[in-house]
PDB file of C-alpha atoms and ligand atoms in Angstrom:
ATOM      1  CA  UNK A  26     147.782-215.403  44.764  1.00 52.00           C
ATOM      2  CA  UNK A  27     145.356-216.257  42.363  1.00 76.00           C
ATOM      3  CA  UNK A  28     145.781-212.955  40.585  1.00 89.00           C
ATOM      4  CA  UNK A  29     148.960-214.652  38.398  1.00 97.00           C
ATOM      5  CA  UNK A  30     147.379-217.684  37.538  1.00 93.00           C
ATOM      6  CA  UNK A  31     147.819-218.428  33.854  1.00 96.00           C
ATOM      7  CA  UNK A  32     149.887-215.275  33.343  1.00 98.00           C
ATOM      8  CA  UNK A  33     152.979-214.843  31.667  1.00 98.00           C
ATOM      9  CA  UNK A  34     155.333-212.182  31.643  1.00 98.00           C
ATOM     10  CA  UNK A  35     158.317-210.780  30.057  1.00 99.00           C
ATOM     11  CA  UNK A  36     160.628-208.658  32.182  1.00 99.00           C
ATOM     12  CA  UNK A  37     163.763-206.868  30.916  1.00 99.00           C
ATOM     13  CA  UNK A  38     167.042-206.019  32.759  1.00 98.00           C
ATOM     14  CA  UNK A  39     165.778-209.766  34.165  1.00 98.00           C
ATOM     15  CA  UNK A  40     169.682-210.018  35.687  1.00 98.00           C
ATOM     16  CA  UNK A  41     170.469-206.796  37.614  1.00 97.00           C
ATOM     17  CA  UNK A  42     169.584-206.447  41.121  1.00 97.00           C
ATOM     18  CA  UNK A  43     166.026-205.586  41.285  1.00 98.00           C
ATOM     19  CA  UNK A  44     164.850-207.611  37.553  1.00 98.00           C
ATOM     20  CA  UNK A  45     166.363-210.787  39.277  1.00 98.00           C
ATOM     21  CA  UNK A  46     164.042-210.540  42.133  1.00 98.00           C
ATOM     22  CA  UNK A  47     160.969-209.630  40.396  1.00 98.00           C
ATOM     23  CA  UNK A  48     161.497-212.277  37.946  1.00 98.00           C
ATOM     24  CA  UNK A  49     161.623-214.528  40.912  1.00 98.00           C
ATOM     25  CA  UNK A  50     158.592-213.656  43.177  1.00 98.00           C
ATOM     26  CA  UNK A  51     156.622-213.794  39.644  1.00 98.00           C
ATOM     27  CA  UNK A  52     157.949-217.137  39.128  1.00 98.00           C
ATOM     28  CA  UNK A  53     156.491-217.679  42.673  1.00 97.00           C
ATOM     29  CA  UNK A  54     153.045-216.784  41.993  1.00 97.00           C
ATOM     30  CA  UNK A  55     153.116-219.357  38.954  1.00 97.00           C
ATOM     31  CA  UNK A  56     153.519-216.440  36.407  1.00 98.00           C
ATOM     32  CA  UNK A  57     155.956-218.384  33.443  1.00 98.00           C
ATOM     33  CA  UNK A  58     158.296-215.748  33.044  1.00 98.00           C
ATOM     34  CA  UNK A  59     160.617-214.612  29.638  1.00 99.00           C
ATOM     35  CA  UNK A  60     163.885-212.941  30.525  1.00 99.00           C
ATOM     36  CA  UNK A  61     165.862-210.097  28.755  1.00 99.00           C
ATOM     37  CA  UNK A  62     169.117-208.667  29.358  1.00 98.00           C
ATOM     38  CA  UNK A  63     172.274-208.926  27.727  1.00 98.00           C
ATOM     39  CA  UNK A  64     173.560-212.585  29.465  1.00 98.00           C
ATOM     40  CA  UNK A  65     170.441-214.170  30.794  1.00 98.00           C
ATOM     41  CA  UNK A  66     172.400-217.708  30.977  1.00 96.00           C
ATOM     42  CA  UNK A  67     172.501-217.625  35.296  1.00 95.00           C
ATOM     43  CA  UNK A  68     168.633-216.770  35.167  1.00 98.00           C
ATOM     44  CA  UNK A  69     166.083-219.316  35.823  1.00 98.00           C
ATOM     45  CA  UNK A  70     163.189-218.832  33.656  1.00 98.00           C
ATOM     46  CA  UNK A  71     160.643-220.527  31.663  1.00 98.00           C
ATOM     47  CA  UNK A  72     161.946-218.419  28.284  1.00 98.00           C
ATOM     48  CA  UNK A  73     165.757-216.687  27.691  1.00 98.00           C
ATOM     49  CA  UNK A  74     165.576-213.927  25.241  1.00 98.00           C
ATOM     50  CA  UNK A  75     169.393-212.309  25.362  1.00 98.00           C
ATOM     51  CA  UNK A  76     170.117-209.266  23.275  1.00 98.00           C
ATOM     52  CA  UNK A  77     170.919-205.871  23.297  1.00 98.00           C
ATOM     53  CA  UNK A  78     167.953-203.208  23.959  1.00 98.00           C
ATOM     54  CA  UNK A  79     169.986-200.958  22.158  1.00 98.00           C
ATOM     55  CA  UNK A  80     169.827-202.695  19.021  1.00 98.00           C
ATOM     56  CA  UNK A  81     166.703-201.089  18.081  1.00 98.00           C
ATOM     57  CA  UNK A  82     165.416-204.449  15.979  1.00 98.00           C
ATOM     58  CA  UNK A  83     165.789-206.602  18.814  1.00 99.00           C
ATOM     59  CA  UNK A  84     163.394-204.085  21.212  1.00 99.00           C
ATOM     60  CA  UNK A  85     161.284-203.896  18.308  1.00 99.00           C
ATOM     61  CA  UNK A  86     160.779-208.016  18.385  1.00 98.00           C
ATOM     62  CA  UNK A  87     160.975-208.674  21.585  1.00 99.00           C
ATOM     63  CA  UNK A  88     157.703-208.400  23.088  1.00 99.00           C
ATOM     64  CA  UNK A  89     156.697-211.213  19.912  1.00 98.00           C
ATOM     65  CA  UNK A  90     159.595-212.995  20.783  1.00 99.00           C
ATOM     66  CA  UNK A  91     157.976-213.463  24.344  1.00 99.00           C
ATOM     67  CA  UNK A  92     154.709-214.012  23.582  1.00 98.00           C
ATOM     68  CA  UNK A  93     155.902-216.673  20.621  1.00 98.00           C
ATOM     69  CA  UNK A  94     157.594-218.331  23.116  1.00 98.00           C
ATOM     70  CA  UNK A  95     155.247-218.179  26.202  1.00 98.00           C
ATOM     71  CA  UNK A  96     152.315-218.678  24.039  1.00 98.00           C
ATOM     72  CA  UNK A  97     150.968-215.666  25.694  1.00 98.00           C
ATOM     73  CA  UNK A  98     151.921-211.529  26.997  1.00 98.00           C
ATOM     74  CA  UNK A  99     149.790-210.484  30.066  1.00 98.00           C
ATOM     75  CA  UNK A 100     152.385-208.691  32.133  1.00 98.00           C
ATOM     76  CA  UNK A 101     155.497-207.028  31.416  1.00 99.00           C
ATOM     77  CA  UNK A 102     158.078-205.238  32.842  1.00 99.00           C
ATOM     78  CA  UNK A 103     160.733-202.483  31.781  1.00 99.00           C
ATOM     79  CA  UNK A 104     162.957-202.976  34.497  1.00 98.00           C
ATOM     80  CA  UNK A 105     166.601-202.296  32.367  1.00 98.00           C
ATOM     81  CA  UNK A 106     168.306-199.370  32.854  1.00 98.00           C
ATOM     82  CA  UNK A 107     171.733-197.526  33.264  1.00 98.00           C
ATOM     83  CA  UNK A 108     172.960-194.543  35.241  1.00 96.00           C
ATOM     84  CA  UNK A 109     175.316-192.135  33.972  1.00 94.00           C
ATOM     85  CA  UNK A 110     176.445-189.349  36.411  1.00 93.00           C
ATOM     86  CA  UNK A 111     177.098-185.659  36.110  1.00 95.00           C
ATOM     87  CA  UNK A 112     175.369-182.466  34.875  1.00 97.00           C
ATOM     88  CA  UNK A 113     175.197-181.668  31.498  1.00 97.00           C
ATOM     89  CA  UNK A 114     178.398-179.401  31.376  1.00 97.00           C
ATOM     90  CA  UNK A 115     180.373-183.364  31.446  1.00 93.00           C
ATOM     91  CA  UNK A 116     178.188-185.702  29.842  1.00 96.00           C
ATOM     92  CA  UNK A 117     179.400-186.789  26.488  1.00 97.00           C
ATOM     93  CA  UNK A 118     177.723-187.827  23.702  1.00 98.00           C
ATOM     94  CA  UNK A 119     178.232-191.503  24.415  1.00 98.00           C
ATOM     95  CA  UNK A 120     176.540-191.377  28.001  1.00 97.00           C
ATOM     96  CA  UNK A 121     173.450-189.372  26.351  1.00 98.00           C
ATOM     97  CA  UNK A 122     173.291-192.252  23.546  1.00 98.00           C
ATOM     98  CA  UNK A 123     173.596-194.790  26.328  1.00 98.00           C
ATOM     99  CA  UNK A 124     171.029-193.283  29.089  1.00 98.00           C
ATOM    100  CA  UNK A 125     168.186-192.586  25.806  1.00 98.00           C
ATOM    101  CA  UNK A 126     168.421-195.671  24.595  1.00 98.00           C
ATOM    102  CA  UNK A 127     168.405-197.921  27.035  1.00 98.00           C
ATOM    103  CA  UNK A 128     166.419-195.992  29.607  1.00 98.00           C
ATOM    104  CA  UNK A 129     163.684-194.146  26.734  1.00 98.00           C
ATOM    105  CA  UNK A 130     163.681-195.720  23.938  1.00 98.00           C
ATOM    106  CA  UNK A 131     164.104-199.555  24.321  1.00 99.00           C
ATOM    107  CA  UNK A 132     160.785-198.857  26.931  1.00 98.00           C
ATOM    108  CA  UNK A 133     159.186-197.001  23.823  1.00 98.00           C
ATOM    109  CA  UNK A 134     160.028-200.119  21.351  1.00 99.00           C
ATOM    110  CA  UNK A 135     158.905-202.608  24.126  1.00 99.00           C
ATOM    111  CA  UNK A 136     155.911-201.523  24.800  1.00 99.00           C
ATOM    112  CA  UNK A 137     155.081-200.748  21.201  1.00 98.00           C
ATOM    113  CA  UNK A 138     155.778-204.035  20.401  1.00 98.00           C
ATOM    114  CA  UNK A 139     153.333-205.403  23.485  1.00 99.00           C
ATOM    115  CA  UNK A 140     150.234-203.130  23.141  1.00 98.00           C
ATOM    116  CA  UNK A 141     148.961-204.802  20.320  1.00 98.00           C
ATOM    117  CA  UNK A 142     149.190-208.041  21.562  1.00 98.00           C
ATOM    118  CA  UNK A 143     147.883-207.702  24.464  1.00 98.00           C
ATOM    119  CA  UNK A 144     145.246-205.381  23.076  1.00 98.00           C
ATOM    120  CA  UNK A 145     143.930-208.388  20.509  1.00 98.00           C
ATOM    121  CA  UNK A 146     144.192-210.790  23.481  1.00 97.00           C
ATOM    122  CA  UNK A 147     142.072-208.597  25.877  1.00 98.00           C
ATOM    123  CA  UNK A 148     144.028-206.367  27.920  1.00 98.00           C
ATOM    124  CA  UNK A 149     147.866-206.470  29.486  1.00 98.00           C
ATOM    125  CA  UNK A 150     149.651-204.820  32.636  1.00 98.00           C
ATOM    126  CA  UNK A 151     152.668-202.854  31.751  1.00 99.00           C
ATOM    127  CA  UNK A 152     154.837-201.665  34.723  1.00 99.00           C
ATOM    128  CA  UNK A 153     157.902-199.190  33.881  1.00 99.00           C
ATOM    129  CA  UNK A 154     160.761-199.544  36.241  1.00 98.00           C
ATOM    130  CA  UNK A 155     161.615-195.374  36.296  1.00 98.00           C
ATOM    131  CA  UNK A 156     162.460-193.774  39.274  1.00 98.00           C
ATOM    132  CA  UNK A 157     161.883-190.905  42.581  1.00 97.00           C
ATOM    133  CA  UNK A 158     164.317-188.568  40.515  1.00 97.00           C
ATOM    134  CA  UNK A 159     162.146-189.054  37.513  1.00 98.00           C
ATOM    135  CA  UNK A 160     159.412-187.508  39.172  1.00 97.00           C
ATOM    136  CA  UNK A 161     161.826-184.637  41.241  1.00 96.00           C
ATOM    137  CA  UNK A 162     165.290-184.513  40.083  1.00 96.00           C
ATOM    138  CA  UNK A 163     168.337-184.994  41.975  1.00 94.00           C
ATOM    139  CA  UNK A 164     171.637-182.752  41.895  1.00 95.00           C
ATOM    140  CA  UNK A 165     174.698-183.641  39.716  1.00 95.00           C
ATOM    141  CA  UNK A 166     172.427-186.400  37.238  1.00 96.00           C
ATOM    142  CA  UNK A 167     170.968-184.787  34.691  1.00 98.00           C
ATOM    143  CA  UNK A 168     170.512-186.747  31.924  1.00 98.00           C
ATOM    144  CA  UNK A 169     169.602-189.745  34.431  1.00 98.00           C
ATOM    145  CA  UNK A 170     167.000-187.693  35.651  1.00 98.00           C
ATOM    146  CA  UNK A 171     165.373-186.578  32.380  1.00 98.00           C
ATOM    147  CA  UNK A 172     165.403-190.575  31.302  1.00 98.00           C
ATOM    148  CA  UNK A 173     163.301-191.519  33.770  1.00 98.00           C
ATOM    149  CA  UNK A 174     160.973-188.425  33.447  1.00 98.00           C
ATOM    150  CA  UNK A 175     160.442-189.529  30.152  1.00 98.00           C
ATOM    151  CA  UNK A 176     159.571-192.892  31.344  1.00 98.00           C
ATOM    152  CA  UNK A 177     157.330-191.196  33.767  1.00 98.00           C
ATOM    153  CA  UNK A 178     155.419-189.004  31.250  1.00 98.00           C
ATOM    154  CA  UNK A 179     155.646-191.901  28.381  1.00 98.00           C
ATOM    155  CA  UNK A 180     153.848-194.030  31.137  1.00 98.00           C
ATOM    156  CA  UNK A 181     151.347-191.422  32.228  1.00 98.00           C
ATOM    157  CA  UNK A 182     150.331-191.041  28.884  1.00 98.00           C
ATOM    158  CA  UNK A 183     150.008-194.598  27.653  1.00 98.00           C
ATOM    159  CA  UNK A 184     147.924-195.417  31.308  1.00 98.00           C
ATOM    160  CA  UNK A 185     145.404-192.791  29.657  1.00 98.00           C
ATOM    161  CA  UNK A 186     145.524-194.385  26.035  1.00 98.00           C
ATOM    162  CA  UNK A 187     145.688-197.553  26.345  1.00 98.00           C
ATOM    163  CA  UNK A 188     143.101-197.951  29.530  1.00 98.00           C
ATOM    164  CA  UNK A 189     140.298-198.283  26.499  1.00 98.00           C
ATOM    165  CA  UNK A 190     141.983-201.695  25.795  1.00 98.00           C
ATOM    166  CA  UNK A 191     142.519-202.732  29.583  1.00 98.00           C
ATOM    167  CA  UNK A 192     146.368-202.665  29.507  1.00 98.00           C
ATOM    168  CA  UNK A 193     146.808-200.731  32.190  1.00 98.00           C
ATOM    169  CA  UNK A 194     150.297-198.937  32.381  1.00 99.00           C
ATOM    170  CA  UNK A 195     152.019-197.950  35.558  1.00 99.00           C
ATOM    171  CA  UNK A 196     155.327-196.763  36.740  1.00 98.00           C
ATOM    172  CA  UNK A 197     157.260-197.985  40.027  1.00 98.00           C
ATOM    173  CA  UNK A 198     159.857-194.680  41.399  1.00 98.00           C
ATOM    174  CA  UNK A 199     162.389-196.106  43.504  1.00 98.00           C
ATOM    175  CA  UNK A 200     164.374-194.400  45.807  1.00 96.00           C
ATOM    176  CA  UNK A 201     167.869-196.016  46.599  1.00 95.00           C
ATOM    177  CA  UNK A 202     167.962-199.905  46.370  1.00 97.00           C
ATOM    178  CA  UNK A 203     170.602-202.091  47.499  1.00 97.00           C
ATOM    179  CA  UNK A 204     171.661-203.042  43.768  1.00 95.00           C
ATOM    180  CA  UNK A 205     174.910-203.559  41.667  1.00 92.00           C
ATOM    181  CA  UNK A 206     173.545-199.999  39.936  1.00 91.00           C
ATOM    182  CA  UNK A 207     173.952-198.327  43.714  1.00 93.00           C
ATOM    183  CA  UNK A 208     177.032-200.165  44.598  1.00 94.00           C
ATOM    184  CA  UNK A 209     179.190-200.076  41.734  1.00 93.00           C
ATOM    185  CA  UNK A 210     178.572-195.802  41.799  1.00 90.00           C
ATOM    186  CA  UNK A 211     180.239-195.930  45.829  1.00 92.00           C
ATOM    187  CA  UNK A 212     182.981-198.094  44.393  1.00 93.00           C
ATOM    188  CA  UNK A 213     183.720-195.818  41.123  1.00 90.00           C
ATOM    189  CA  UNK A 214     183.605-192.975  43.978  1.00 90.00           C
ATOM    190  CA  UNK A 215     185.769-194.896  46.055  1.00 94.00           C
ATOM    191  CA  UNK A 216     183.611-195.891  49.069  1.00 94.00           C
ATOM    192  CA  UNK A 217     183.222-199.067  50.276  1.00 96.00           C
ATOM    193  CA  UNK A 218     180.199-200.282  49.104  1.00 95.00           C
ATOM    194  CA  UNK A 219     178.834-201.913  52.580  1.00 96.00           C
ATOM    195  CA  UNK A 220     179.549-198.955  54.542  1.00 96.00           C
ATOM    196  CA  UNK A 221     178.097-196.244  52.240  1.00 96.00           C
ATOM    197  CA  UNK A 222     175.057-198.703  52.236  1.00 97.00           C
ATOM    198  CA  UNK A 223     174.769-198.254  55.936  1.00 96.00           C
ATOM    199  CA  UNK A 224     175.447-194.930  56.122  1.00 96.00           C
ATOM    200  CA  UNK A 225     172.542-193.948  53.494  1.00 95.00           C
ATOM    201  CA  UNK A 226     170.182-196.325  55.161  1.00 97.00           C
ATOM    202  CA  UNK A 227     170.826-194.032  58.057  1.00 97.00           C
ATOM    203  CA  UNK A 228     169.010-191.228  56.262  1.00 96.00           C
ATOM    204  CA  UNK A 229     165.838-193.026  55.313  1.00 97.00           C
ATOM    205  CA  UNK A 230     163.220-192.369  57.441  1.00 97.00           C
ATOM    206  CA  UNK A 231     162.211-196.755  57.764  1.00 97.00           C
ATOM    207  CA  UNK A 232     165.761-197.004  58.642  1.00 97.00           C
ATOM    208  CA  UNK A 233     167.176-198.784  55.520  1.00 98.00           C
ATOM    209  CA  UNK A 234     167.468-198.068  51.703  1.00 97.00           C
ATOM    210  CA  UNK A 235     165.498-200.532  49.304  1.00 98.00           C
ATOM    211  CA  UNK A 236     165.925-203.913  48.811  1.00 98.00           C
ATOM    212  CA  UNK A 237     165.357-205.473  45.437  1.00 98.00           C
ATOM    213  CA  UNK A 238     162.188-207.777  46.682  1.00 98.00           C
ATOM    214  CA  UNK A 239     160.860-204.391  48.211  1.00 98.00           C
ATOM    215  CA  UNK A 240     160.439-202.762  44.955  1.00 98.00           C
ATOM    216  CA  UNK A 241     159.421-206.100  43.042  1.00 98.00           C
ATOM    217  CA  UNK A 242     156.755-206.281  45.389  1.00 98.00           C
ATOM    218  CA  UNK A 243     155.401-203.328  44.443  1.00 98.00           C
ATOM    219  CA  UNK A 244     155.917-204.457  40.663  1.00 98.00           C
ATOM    220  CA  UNK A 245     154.039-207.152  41.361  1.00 98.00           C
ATOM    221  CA  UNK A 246     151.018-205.387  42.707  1.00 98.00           C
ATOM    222  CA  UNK A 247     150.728-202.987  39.763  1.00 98.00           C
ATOM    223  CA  UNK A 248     150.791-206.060  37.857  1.00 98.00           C
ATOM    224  CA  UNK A 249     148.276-207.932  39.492  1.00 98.00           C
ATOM    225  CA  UNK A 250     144.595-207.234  39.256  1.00 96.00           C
ATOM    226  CA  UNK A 251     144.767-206.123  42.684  1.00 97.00           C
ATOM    227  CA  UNK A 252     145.744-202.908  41.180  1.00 98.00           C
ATOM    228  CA  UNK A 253     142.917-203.016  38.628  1.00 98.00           C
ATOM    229  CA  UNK A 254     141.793-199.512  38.965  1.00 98.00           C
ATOM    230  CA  UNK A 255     145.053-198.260  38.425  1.00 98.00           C
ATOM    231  CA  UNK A 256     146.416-196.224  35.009  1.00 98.00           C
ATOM    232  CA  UNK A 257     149.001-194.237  34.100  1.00 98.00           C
ATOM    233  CA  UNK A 258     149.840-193.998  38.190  1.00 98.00           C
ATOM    234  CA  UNK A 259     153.716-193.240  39.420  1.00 98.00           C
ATOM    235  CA  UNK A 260     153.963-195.437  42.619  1.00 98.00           C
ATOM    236  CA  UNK A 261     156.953-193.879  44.807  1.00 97.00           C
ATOM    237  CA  UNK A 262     158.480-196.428  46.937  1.00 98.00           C
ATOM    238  CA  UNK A 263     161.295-194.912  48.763  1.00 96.00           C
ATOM    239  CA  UNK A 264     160.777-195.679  53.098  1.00 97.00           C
ATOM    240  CA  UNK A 265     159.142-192.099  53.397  1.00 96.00           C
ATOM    241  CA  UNK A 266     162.411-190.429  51.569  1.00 93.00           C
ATOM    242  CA  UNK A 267     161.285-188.278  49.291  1.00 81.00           C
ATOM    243  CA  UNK A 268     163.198-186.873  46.694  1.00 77.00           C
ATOM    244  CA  UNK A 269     163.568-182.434  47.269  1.00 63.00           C
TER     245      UNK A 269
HETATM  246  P1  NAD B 305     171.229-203.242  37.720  1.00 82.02           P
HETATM  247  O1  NAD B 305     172.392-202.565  37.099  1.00 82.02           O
HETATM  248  O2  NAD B 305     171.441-204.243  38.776  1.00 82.02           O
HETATM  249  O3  NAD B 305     170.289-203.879  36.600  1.00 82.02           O
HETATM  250  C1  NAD B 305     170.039-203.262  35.355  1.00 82.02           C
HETATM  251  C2  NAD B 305     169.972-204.350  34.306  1.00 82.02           C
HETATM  252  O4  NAD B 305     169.703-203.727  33.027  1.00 82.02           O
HETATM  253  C3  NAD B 305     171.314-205.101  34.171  1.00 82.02           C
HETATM  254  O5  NAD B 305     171.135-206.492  34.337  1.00 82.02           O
HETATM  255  C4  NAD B 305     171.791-204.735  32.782  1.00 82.02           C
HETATM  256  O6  NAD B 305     172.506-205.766  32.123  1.00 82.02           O
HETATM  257  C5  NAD B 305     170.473-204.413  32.065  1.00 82.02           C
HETATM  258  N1  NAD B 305     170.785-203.582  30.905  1.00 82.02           N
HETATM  259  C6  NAD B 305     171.456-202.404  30.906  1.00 82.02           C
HETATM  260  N2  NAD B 305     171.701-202.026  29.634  1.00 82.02           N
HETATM  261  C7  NAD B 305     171.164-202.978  28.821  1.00 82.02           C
HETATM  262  C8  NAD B 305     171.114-203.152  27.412  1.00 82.02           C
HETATM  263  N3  NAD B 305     171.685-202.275  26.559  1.00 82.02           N
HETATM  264  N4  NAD B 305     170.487-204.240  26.919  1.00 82.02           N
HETATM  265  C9  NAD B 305     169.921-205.159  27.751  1.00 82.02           C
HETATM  266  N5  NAD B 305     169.950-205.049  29.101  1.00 82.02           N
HETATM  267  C10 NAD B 305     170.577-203.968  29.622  1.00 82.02           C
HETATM  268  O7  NAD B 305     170.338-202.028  38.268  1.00 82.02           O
HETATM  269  P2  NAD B 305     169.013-201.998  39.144  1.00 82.02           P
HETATM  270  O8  NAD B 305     169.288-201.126  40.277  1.00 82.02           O
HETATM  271  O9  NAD B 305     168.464-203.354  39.349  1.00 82.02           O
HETATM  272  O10 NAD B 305     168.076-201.157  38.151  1.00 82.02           O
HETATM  273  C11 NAD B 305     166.853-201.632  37.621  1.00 82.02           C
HETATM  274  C12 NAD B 305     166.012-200.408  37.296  1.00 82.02           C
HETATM  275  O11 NAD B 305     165.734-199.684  38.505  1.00 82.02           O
HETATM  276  C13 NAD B 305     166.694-199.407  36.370  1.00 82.02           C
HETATM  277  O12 NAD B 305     165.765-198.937  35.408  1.00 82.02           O
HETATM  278  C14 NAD B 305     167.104-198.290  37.309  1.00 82.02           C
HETATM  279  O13 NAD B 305     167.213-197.049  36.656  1.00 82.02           O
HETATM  280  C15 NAD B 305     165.978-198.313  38.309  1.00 82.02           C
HETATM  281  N6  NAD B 305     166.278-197.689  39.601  1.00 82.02           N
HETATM  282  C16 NAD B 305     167.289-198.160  40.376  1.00 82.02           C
HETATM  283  C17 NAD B 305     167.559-197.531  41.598  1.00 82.02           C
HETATM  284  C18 NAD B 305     168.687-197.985  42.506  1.00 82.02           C
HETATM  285  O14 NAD B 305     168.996-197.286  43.477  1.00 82.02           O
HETATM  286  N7  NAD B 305     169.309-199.127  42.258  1.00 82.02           N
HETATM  287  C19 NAD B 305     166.777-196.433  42.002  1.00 82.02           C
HETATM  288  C20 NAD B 305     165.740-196.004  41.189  1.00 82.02           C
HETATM  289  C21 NAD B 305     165.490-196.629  39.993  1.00 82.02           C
END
């Protein structure tokens, strides 16, 4: 697609389940691609940026620390994230430190660190990874849910103040996907992890939950020019299951 040609992109959480593949169908489209996540050794790339996002210096440098080594910052993605479970009667303070700062404010730092850049060298896609329950909650995942409306609203509002400098900002709200997030939650539960896949895809109106590539996909089209019009937009993608 000649969209990508030329690019380069940095996406974070570059070695979970969906980062991995949209990391890899970038790569495929000739976008040179920086990586972030804690251990980004196993992850083909054309830059490896390990770290922490909750180390608030390294989000602060990271989106220079891409485009220093890339020589350039058209695209990127914040894809990281973690899911803590319960409502707020039995989340402690260590899950709300967690979910905020990996799933809020390491996104905030990020792209703080990218607008400018991207802003002096024309314009920039920015796609948030945040979720179906961050645009209608689910039960019994409270603090979850409120992450990734933040990421919602944080990306609603920079599509509207940023679009001046053509970096347009949009949001991709999975449903369930087929990803070491999803299957480690039925094994902590005690399911088997194959089965309770199954058994969910069962309740999706296309007949399966997500795939990783199904949701990179659509990362990749709110990246692309394809999607030029497009600002401050939350793109559902969950096989006609909505959330509520
Ligand atoms: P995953 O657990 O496979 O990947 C998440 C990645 O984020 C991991 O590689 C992890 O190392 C990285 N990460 C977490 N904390 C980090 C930190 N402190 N510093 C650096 N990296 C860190 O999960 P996934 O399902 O691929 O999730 C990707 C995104 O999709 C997340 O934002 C998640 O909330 C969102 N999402 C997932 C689902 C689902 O059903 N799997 C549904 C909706 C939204």
């Amino acid at each position: 697609m000649s969209y990508f040609r030329g690019k380069t992109a940095l996406v974070t959480g570059a070695a979970g389940g969906i980062g991995a593949a949209i990391v890899k169908q970038l790569r495929a489209e000739g976008v040179r691609v920086a990586v972030a996540d804690r251990d980004v050794a196993g992850v083909d790339a054309e830059a490896h940026l390990p770290g922490d996002l909750l180390d608030a210096s390294y989000a602060d440098s990271l989106s220079a620390a891409a485009f220093a080594a890339l020589s350039g910052l058209d695209i990127l993605v914040n894809n990281a994230g973690v899911i803590t479970r319960g409502s707020v009667a039995n989340t402690t303070d260590a899950d709300w430190a967690l979910s905020l700062g990996v799933n809020v404010e390491a996104p905030f730092r990020v792209c703080r660190g990218a607008i400018p850049i991207m802003a002096d060298r024309g314009g920039g896609a920015i796609v948030n990874v945040s979720s179906c329950w961050g645009v209608r909650p689910g039960p019994n995942h409270a603090v979850y849910c409120m992450t990734k409306a933040a990421v919602a609203s944080l990306t609603q509002c920079m599509g509207m103040d940023h679009a001046h400098q053509n970096i347009r900002v949009n949001a991709v709200c999975p449903n369930e996907v087929n990803t070491p997030m999803l299957r480690t939650g039925f094994v902590k539960r005690g399911f088997d992890p194959d089965t309770a896949v199954a058994e969910l895809g069962k309740t999706v109106p296309i007949g399966r939950i997500a795939e990783p590539e199904d949701i990179a996909a659509v990362v990749l089209f709110l990246a692309s020019d394809a999607a030029r019009y497009m600002c401050g937009s939350l793109v559902e993608v969950n096989g006609g299951k909505p959330v509520g």
